[in-house]
Coordinates of C-alpha atoms in Angstrom, one line a residue:
X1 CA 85.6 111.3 88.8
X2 CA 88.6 111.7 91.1
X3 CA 90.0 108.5 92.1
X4 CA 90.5 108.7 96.3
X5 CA 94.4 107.2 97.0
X6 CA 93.6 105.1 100.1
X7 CA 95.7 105.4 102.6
X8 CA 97.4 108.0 101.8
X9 CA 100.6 109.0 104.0
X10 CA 100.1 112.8 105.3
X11 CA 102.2 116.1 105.2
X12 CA 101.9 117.5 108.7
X13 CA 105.1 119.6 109.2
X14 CA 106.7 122.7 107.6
X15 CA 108.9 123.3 104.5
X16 CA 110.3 126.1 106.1
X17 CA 111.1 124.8 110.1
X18 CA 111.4 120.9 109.6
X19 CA 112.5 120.7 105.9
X20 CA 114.5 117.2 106.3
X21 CA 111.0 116.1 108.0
X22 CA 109.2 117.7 105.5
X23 CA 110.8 116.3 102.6
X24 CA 110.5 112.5 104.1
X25 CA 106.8 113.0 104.2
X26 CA 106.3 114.2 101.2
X27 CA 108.6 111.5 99.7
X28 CA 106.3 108.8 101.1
X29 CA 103.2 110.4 99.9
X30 CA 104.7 110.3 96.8
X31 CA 105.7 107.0 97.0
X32 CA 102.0 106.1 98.1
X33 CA 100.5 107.9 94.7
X34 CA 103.0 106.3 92.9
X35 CA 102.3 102.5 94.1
X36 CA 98.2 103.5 93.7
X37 CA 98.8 104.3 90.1
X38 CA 100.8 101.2 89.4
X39 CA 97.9 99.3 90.4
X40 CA 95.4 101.0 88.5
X41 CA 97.3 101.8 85.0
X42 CA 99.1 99.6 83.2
X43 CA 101.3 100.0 80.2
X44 CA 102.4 97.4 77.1
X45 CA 106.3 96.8 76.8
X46 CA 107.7 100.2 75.3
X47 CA 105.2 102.3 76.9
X48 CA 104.9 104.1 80.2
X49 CA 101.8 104.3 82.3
X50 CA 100.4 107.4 84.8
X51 CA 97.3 108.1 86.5
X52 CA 96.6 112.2 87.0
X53 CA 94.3 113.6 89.5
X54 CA 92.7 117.2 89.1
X55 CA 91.1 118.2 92.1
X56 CA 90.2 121.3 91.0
X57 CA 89.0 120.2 88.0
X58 CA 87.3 116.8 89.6
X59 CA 89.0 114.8 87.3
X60 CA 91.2 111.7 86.4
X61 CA 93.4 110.9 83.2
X62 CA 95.2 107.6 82.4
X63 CA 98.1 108.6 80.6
X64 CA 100.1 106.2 78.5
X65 CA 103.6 107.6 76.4
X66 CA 106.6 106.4 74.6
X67 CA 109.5 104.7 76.7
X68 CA 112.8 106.7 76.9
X69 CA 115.0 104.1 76.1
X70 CA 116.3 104.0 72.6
X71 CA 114.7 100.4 72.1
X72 CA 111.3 101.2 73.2
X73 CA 108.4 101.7 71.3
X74 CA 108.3 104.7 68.9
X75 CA 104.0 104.4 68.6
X76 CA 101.3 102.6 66.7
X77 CA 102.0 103.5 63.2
X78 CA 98.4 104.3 61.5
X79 CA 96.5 101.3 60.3
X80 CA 98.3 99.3 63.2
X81 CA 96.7 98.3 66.5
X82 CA 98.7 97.9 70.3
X83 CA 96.9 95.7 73.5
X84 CA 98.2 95.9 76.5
X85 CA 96.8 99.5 78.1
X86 CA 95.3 98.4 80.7
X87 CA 93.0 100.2 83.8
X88 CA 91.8 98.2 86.3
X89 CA 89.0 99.8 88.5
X90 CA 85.8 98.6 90.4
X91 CA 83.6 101.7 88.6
X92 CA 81.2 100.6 85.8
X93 CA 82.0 102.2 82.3
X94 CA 81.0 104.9 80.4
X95 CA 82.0 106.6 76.9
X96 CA 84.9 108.9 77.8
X97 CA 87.3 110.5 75.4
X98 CA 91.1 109.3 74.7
X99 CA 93.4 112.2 73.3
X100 CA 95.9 110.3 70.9
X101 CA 98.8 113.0 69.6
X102 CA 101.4 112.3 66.3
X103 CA 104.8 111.5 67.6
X104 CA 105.9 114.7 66.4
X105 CA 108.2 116.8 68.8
X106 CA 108.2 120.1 66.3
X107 CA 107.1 120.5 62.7
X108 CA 110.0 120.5 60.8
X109 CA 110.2 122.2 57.2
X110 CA 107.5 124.3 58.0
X111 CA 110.2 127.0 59.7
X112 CA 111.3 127.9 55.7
X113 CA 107.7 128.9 54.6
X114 CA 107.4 132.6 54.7
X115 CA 107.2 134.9 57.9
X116 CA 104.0 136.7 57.2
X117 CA 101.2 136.5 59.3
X118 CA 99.0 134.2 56.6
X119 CA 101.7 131.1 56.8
X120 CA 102.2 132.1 60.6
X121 CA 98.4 131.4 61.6
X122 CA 98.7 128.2 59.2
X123 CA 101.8 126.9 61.0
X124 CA 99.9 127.4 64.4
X125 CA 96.4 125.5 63.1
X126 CA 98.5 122.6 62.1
X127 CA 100.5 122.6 65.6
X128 CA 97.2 123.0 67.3
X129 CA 95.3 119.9 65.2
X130 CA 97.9 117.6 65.8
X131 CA 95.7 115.2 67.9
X132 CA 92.5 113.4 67.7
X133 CA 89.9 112.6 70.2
X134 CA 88.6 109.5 70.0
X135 CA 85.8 107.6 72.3
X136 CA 87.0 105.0 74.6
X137 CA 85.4 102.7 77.5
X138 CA 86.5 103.7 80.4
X139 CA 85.3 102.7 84.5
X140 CA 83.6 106.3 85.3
X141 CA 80.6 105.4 87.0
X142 CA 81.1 104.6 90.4
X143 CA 79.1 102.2 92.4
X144 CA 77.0 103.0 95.4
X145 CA 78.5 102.0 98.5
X146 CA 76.3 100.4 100.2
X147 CA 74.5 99.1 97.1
X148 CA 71.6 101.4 96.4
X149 CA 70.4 100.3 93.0
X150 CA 68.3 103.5 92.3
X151 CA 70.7 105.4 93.6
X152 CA 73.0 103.6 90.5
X153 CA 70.3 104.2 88.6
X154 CA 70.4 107.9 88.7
X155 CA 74.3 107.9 87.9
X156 CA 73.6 106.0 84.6
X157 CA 71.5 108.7 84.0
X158 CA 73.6 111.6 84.5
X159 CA 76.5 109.9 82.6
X160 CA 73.6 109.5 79.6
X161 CA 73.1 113.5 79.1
X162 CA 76.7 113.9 78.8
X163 CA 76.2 111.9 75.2
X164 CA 74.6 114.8 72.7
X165 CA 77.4 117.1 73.8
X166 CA 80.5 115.2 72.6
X167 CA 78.3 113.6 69.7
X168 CA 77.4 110.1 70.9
X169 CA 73.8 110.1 70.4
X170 CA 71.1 112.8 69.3
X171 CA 68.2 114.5 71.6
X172 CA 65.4 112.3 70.4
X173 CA 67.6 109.4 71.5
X174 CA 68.6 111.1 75.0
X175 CA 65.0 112.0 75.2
X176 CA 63.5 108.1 75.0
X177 CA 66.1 107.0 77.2
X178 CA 65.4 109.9 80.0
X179 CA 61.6 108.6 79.6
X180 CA 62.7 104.7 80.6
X181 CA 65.1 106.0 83.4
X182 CA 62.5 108.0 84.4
X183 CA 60.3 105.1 85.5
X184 CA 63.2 102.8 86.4
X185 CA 64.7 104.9 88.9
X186 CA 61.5 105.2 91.5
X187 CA 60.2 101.4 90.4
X188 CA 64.2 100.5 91.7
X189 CA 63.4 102.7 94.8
X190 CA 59.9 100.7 95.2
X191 CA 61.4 97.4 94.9
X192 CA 58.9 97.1 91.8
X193 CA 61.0 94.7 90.0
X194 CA 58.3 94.0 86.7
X195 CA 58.4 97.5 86.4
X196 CA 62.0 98.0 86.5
X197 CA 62.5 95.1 84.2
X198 CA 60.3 96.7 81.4
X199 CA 62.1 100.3 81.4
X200 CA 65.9 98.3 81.2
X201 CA 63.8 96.3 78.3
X202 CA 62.8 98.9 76.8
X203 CA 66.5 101.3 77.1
X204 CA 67.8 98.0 75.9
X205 CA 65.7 97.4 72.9
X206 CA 66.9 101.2 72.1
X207 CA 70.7 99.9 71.9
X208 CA 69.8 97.0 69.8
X209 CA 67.3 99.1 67.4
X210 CA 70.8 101.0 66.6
X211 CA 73.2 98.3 66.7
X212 CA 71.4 94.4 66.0
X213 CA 74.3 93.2 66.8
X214 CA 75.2 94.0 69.8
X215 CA 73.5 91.6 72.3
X216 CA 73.6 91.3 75.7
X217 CA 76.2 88.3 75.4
X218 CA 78.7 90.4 73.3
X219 CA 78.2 93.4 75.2
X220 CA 79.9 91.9 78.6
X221 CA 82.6 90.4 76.9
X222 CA 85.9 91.4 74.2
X223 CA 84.3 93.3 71.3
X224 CA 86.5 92.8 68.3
X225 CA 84.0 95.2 66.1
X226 CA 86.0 98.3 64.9
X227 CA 83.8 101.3 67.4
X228 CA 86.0 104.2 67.7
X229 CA 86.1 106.7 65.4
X230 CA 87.8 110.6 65.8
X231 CA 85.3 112.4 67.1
X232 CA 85.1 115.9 64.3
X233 CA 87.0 118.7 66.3
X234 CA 86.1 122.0 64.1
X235 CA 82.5 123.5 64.0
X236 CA 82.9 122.6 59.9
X237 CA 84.1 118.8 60.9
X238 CA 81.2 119.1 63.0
X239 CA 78.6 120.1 60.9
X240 CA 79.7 117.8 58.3
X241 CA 79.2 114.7 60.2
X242 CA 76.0 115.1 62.7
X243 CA 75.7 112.4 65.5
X244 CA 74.8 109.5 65.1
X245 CA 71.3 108.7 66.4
X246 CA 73.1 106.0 69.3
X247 CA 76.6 105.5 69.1
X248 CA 77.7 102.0 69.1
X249 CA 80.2 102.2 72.0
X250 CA 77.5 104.2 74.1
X251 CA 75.2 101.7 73.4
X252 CA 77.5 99.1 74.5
X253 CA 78.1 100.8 77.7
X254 CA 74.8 101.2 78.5
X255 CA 73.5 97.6 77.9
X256 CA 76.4 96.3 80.1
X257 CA 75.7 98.7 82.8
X258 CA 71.9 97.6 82.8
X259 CA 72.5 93.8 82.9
X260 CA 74.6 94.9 86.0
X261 CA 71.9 96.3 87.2
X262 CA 69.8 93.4 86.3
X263 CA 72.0 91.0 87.7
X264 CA 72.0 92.5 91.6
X265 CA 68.4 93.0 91.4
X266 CA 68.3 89.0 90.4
X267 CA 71.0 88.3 93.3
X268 CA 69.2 90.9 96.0
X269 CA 73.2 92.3 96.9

């Protein structure tokens, strides 16, 4: 989703008649972006943060990179772990993907292999590989406003058929869950809370078949358990390693976003 900067100063006159006017406004709205994105994305020492917003494309990236400063941080080096990135947003979460690249500016030694086309198309797969996607939590599921729990319903289902396509769960899975949400959303939109209750049991009991160890308790709080792993990029990668049936993170996404659910319904907010 695109994130709406509140209050956002705007550009009413002309580059070309009032540019000193011009310029001022668009200062301030850039000053306005700038202050949003502080508040939303935050960054361990070393790093910088960013927030990008395209429109067009009706999306949002948190973007974290390597200070400039000669003492800064020069990246996690494999089999190392950083804390500290940080997004703070009202949405509820959902798998999303995280694009990590190698701290390498250009591939040196590989300009003194030979200039034929063969070595040519290898040098441009390796340039082109240098990155994997990895699945991350992330607050992509935005709240009704007012509260309108089937209305939230219907989001956690839309986020759910995004799973088969970038590998985090297969299409008997997505089909058991679509069954459950199926008969939670109109029970929500009838107030039938016994009924509601027994489809969230139910998607719930479809996490935990998966993943026993992830409870409800653990799901709403830190999860040490090692979750991510690079998603395959190439159809061989692909084919290699099928989807799992539910993946873990999913899973954990979806039983927080039910006991949200739960938790209003209990609370009647």
């Amino acid at each position: 989703m695109v994130y709406d900067i509140p209050n956002l100063p705007l550009i009413t006159s002309s580059a070309q008649t009032e540019n000193d006017k011009w310029t001022q406004q668009y200062w301030d709205q850039l000053t306005a972006k700038r202050s949003f994105a502080q508040t939303v994305v935050k960054a361990p020492k070393g790093w910088s943060a960013g927030l990008r917003v395209d429109e067009e494309a009706g999306q949002t990236s948190f973007v974290w990179t390597l200070g400039l400063k000669d003492t800064d941080s020069h990246g996690i080096e494999p089999g190392h772990s950083q804390s500290g990135f940080t997004v703070s947003r009202a949405e509820l979460p959902g798998v999303a993907r995280t694009y990590l690249q190698g701290r390498i500016a250009e591939p040196w030694g590989l300009d003194g292999l030979p200039d034929t086309p063969f070595w040519t198309a290898k040098v441009d797969e390796i340039e082109e590989l240098d990155y994997l996607l990895v699945p991350v939590l992330a607050p992509i599921i935005p709240i009704p406003n007012p509260y309108n729990a089937g209305e939230l319903a219907r989001r956690l289902k839309a986020h759910v058929q995004t799973w088969p396509k970038y590998g985090h769960a297969r299409a008997d899975t997505l089909a058991r869950l679509n069954r459950q949400f199926d008969v939670l959303i109109p029970a929500l939109e009838m107030k039938n809370q016994p009924t509601a209750r027994a489809a969230v049991a139910a998607m719930r009991k479809e996490c935990t078949d998966h993943h026993r160890d992830l409870v409800d308790a653990k799901a709403g709080e830190d999860d040490d358990t090692q979750v991510s792993v690079a998603l395959p990029r190439t159809p061989a990668q692909r084919s290699a390693t099928p989807a799992p049936a539910l993946d873990r993170l999913a899973a954990r996404a979806l039983m927080f976003d039910l006991r949200y659910l739960l938790d209003r319904m209990d609370t009647v907010r």
